[in-house]
Tab-separated table of C-alpha atoms in Angstrom:
chain	number	residue	atom	x	y	z
A	1	ASN	CA	6.175	-12.370	-0.468
A	2	ALA	CA	8.639	-15.364	-1.120
A	3	GLY	CA	6.835	-18.091	-1.950
A	4	VAL	CA	8.673	-21.188	-2.353
A	5	THR	CA	12.771	-21.041	-1.531
A	6	GLN	CA	15.123	-23.468	-2.671
A	7	THR	CA	18.630	-23.857	-1.663
A	8	PRO	CA	21.656	-23.757	-3.402
A	9	LYS	CA	20.896	-22.358	-6.902
A	10	PHE	CA	23.723	-24.515	-8.627
A	11	GLN	CA	25.878	-27.410	-7.147
A	12	VAL	CA	28.530	-29.571	-8.496
A	13	LEU	CA	28.799	-33.041	-6.991
A	14	LYS	CA	31.530	-35.930	-7.693
A	15	THR	CA	30.059	-39.463	-8.192
A	16	GLY	CA	29.196	-40.667	-4.804
A	17	GLN	CA	29.206	-37.726	-2.730
A	18	SER	CA	26.101	-37.067	-0.540
A	19	MET	CA	24.063	-33.605	-0.242
A	20	THR	CA	20.759	-32.433	0.824
A	21	LEU	CA	18.395	-29.831	-1.267
A	22	GLN	CA	16.253	-27.625	1.050
A	23	CYS	CA	13.248	-26.124	0.453
A	24	ALA	CA	10.910	-23.824	2.099
A	25	GLN	CA	7.428	-22.067	1.523
A	26	ASP	CA	5.681	-19.369	2.945
A	27	MET	CA	2.008	-20.167	2.070
A	28	ASN	CA	0.892	-21.957	4.552
A	29	HIS	CA	0.582	-24.786	2.320
A	30	ASN	CA	-0.003	-28.702	3.304
A	31	SER	CA	1.370	-30.499	0.533
A	32	MET	CA	4.712	-30.116	-0.665
A	33	TYR	CA	6.827	-31.707	-3.610
A	34	TRP	CA	10.095	-32.762	-5.468
A	35	TYR	CA	9.996	-32.789	-8.978
A	36	ARG	CA	13.336	-33.314	-11.666
A	37	GLN	CA	13.251	-32.018	-14.960
A	38	ASP	CA	15.284	-33.274	-17.742
A	39	PRO	CA	15.591	-32.184	-21.436
A	40	GLY	CA	13.066	-34.150	-23.276
A	41	MET	CA	11.126	-35.848	-20.146
A	42	GLY	CA	9.535	-33.498	-18.722
A	43	LEU	CA	8.771	-32.953	-15.021
A	44	ARG	CA	8.860	-36.162	-13.080
A	45	LEU	CA	7.806	-36.185	-9.484
A	46	ILE	CA	10.285	-37.709	-7.129
A	47	TYR	CA	8.339	-37.645	-3.907
A	48	TYR	CA	5.522	-35.888	-2.200
A	49	SER	CA	4.273	-34.757	1.130
A	50	ALA	CA	0.556	-34.571	1.185
A	51	SER	CA	0.746	-33.513	4.826
A	52	GLU	CA	3.151	-32.719	7.605
A	53	GLY	CA	4.245	-35.955	9.010
A	54	THR	CA	3.809	-37.909	5.888
A	55	THR	CA	5.668	-38.592	3.010
A	56	ASP	CA	5.337	-40.850	-0.227
A	57	LYS	CA	7.068	-42.119	-3.427
A	58	GLY	CA	6.476	-40.259	-6.768
A	59	GLU	CA	7.570	-41.621	-10.317
A	60	VAL	CA	11.328	-41.598	-10.003
A	61	PRO	CA	12.275	-42.191	-6.351
A	62	ASN	CA	15.135	-44.442	-6.150
A	63	GLY	CA	18.110	-42.921	-5.199
A	64	TYR	CA	16.237	-40.151	-2.951
A	65	ASN	CA	15.419	-39.639	0.516
A	66	VAL	CA	12.988	-36.828	1.691
A	67	SER	CA	12.060	-35.375	5.121
A	68	ARG	CA	9.554	-33.385	5.963
A	69	LEU	CA	10.874	-31.125	8.625
A	70	ASN	CA	7.796	-29.422	9.644
A	71	LYS	CA	5.117	-27.775	7.684
A	72	ARG	CA	7.101	-25.059	6.017
A	73	GLU	CA	10.398	-27.424	4.798
A	74	PHE	CA	10.790	-30.312	2.783
A	75	SER	CA	14.087	-31.440	1.921
A	76	LEU	CA	15.409	-33.880	-0.976
A	77	ARG	CA	18.863	-35.708	0.005
A	78	LEU	CA	21.103	-37.593	-2.154
A	79	GLU	CA	22.853	-40.373	-0.557
A	80	SER	CA	25.737	-41.274	-2.855
A	81	ALA	CA	25.596	-39.369	-6.138
A	82	ALA	CA	25.351	-40.633	-9.647
A	83	PRO	CA	25.871	-38.855	-13.008
A	84	SER	CA	22.144	-40.222	-14.060
A	85	GLN	CA	21.285	-37.585	-11.231
A	86	THR	CA	22.329	-34.470	-13.266
A	87	SER	CA	19.079	-32.423	-13.393
A	88	VAL	CA	17.248	-29.289	-12.768
A	89	TYR	CA	15.465	-30.349	-8.896
A	90	PHE	CA	12.235	-28.247	-8.241
A	91	CYS	CA	10.199	-28.086	-5.216
A	92	ALA	CA	6.693	-27.193	-4.977
A	93	SER	CA	4.024	-26.702	-2.795
A	94	SER	CA	-0.129	-26.646	-2.863
A	95	SER	CA	-2.793	-25.643	-0.659
A	96	GLY	CA	-4.133	-29.297	-1.111
A	97	ALA	CA	-3.902	-32.433	-3.429
A	98	SER	CA	-2.481	-31.146	-6.299
A	99	SER	CA	-5.266	-30.361	-9.082
A	100	TYR	CA	-6.656	-27.313	-10.946
A	101	ASN	CA	-8.188	-25.698	-7.895
A	102	SER	CA	-5.031	-26.737	-6.208
A	103	PRO	CA	-2.153	-25.301	-8.547
A	104	LEU	CA	1.242	-26.123	-7.581
A	105	HIS	CA	3.434	-23.425	-6.628
A	106	PHE	CA	7.239	-24.082	-7.874
A	107	GLY	CA	10.618	-22.778	-6.375
A	108	ASN	CA	13.030	-21.338	-9.114
A	109	GLY	CA	15.040	-24.780	-9.146
A	110	THR	CA	18.320	-26.500	-8.162
A	111	ARG	CA	20.865	-27.189	-11.112
A	112	LEU	CA	23.050	-30.051	-9.774
A	113	THR	CA	25.544	-31.419	-11.856
A	114	VAL	CA	27.331	-34.910	-10.779
A	115	THR	CA	30.564	-35.701	-12.581
B	1	GLN	CA	4.953	-44.531	-24.413
B	2	LYS	CA	4.926	-41.714	-22.292
B	3	GLU	CA	1.494	-41.175	-20.837
B	4	VAL	CA	1.813	-37.570	-22.131
B	5	GLU	CA	3.039	-36.605	-25.196
B	6	GLN	CA	3.799	-32.522	-26.498
B	7	ASP	CA	4.803	-31.219	-29.699
B	8	PRO	CA	8.329	-30.864	-28.905
B	9	GLY	CA	8.984	-27.228	-30.804
B	10	PRO	CA	10.826	-25.253	-30.758
B	11	LEU	CA	8.286	-22.478	-32.208
B	12	SER	CA	9.429	-19.063	-33.319
B	13	VAL	CA	6.516	-16.797	-34.530
B	14	PRO	CA	6.579	-13.090	-35.491
B	15	GLU	CA	4.669	-10.504	-32.758
B	16	GLY	CA	1.078	-10.422	-33.476
B	17	ALA	CA	0.969	-14.158	-34.547
B	18	ILE	CA	-1.508	-16.835	-33.183
B	19	VAL	CA	0.449	-19.454	-31.479
B	20	SER	CA	-0.702	-23.225	-31.240
B	21	LEU	CA	0.573	-25.760	-28.650
B	22	ASN	CA	-0.457	-29.399	-28.679
B	23	CYS	CA	-0.592	-32.281	-26.349
B	24	THR	CA	-1.756	-35.952	-26.833
B	25	TYR	CA	-2.376	-38.498	-24.056
B	26	SER	CA	-2.765	-41.959	-23.359
B	27	ASN	CA	-4.540	-42.638	-19.997
B	28	SER	CA	-8.135	-41.867	-20.299
B	29	ALA	CA	-8.745	-41.683	-16.627
B	30	PHE	CA	-7.131	-37.851	-17.010
B	31	GLN	CA	-9.899	-35.497	-15.689
B	32	TYR	CA	-8.275	-32.208	-15.225
B	33	PHE	CA	-6.134	-30.585	-17.782
B	34	MET	CA	-3.498	-27.502	-16.737
B	35	TRP	CA	-0.963	-25.540	-18.853
B	36	TYR	CA	2.089	-24.070	-16.848
B	37	ARG	CA	3.793	-21.553	-18.197
B	38	GLN	CA	7.977	-21.454	-17.713
B	39	TYR	CA	10.306	-18.743	-17.989
B	40	SER	CA	13.917	-19.537	-18.357
B	41	ARG	CA	15.489	-20.098	-15.106
B	42	LYS	CA	12.010	-19.949	-13.598
B	43	GLY	CA	9.867	-22.515	-11.836
B	44	PRO	CA	6.701	-23.197	-13.614
B	45	GLU	CA	3.422	-21.109	-13.116
B	46	LEU	CA	-0.297	-22.300	-13.542
B	47	LEU	CA	-1.471	-20.230	-16.860
B	48	MET	CA	-4.864	-21.948	-17.360
B	49	TYR	CA	-6.682	-25.122	-16.381
B	50	THR	CA	-9.867	-27.068	-17.882
B	51	TYR	CA	-11.490	-30.097	-16.513
B	52	SER	CA	-14.023	-30.649	-19.278
B	53	SER	CA	-14.149	-31.087	-23.222
B	54	GLY	CA	-14.769	-27.923	-25.028
B	55	ASN	CA	-13.017	-24.432	-24.998
B	56	LYS	CA	-11.892	-22.141	-22.071
B	57	GLU	CA	-10.782	-18.267	-22.944
B	58	ASP	CA	-8.971	-16.516	-20.524
B	59	GLY	CA	-7.935	-12.595	-22.271
B	60	ARG	CA	-5.421	-13.853	-25.110
B	61	PHE	CA	-5.075	-17.448	-24.180
B	62	THR	CA	-7.273	-20.467	-24.982
B	63	ALA	CA	-7.369	-23.870	-23.772
B	64	GLN	CA	-9.133	-26.815	-25.802
B	65	VAL	CA	-9.722	-30.110	-24.406
B	66	ASP	CA	-10.910	-33.064	-26.790
B	67	LYS	CA	-11.510	-36.020	-24.224
B	68	SER	CA	-12.478	-38.359	-27.060
B	69	SER	CA	-9.590	-37.978	-28.972
B	70	LYS	CA	-7.232	-37.545	-25.793
B	71	TYR	CA	-6.115	-33.988	-27.355
B	72	ILE	CA	-5.428	-30.603	-25.790
B	73	SER	CA	-4.428	-27.205	-27.174
B	74	LEU	CA	-3.286	-23.985	-25.925
B	75	PHE	CA	-3.505	-21.233	-28.213
B	76	ILE	CA	-2.436	-17.534	-27.772
B	77	ARG	CA	-3.517	-14.757	-29.909
B	78	ASP	CA	-1.769	-11.777	-30.337
B	79	SER	CA	1.334	-12.764	-29.402
B	80	GLN	CA	3.963	-10.831	-27.385
B	81	PRO	CA	7.275	-10.943	-26.777
B	82	SER	CA	6.850	-11.243	-23.435
B	83	ASP	CA	5.014	-14.808	-24.212
B	84	SER	CA	8.354	-16.068	-25.132
B	85	ALA	CA	8.779	-18.889	-22.861
B	86	THR	CA	8.311	-22.757	-22.480
B	87	TYR	CA	4.614	-23.987	-21.619
B	88	LEU	CA	3.846	-27.498	-20.381
B	89	CYS	CA	0.802	-29.224	-20.695
B	90	ALA	CA	-0.047	-31.327	-16.985
B	91	MET	CA	-2.941	-33.751	-16.527
B	92	SER	CA	-4.227	-35.353	-13.286
B	93	ALA	CA	-6.078	-38.604	-12.740
B	94	SER	CA	-5.149	-39.136	-9.067
B	95	GLU	CA	-4.509	-36.939	-6.106
B	96	TYR	CA	-0.785	-35.639	-6.089
B	97	LYS	CA	0.448	-36.990	-8.907
B	98	LEU	CA	0.329	-34.398	-12.055
B	99	SER	CA	1.995	-36.028	-15.534
B	100	PHE	CA	3.706	-33.552	-17.513
B	101	GLY	CA	4.469	-32.921	-21.020
B	102	ALA	CA	8.156	-32.164	-22.076
B	103	GLY	CA	7.384	-28.555	-23.075
B	104	THR	CA	7.376	-26.427	-26.046
B	105	THR	CA	9.577	-23.659	-26.331
B	106	VAL	CA	8.305	-20.641	-28.194
B	107	THR	CA	9.988	-17.495	-29.002
B	108	VAL	CA	7.857	-14.417	-29.917
B	109	ARG	CA	10.040	-11.982	-32.127
B	110	ALA	CA	9.690	-8.373	-31.904
């Protein structure tokens, strides 16, 4: 049972390069999320998709774009990477609106370094 | 000021000790309170949740919420080396948007 799968696991980019982080879930969840995790800052929501066909900004959306390709897949794109985007990126999914009765299921993260 | 402040740690305790983890928050609209556990190089996983003031027990874990003081705690009794992880508090005031604490890293020494 794979759950939430993220690719790649590690990536090093130069400033100005672009890349897409991929995420897929096999739990038939409606909602998907992208978070970044930085030391001392906790997890911060970048974008989320409440259901297939919808996306909304979270707390820190600047510099990112997302695509909800279908119910299973939700990708995060960095168009022009900056050192400030060095972070660990987590994709998550939930059956409904994230809350205590619809917990987030996380992937194992993508560790991104921008030099 | 962050909405959620979590004791930064790290904590190192001997096996069998009681671990106490704490978060404070400023947003009185928070209704649901959760604790996630994150092992090294892994994604967080939900450990416990509460939605009212008071205590909730699940095995060796107790979650405590004091809404009047805007304070939540997680206690781990009879701690084991397998409890070594980072613990994140999380709170929800609106759908889809959780506010997370920065996490406290706990090491339980055998």
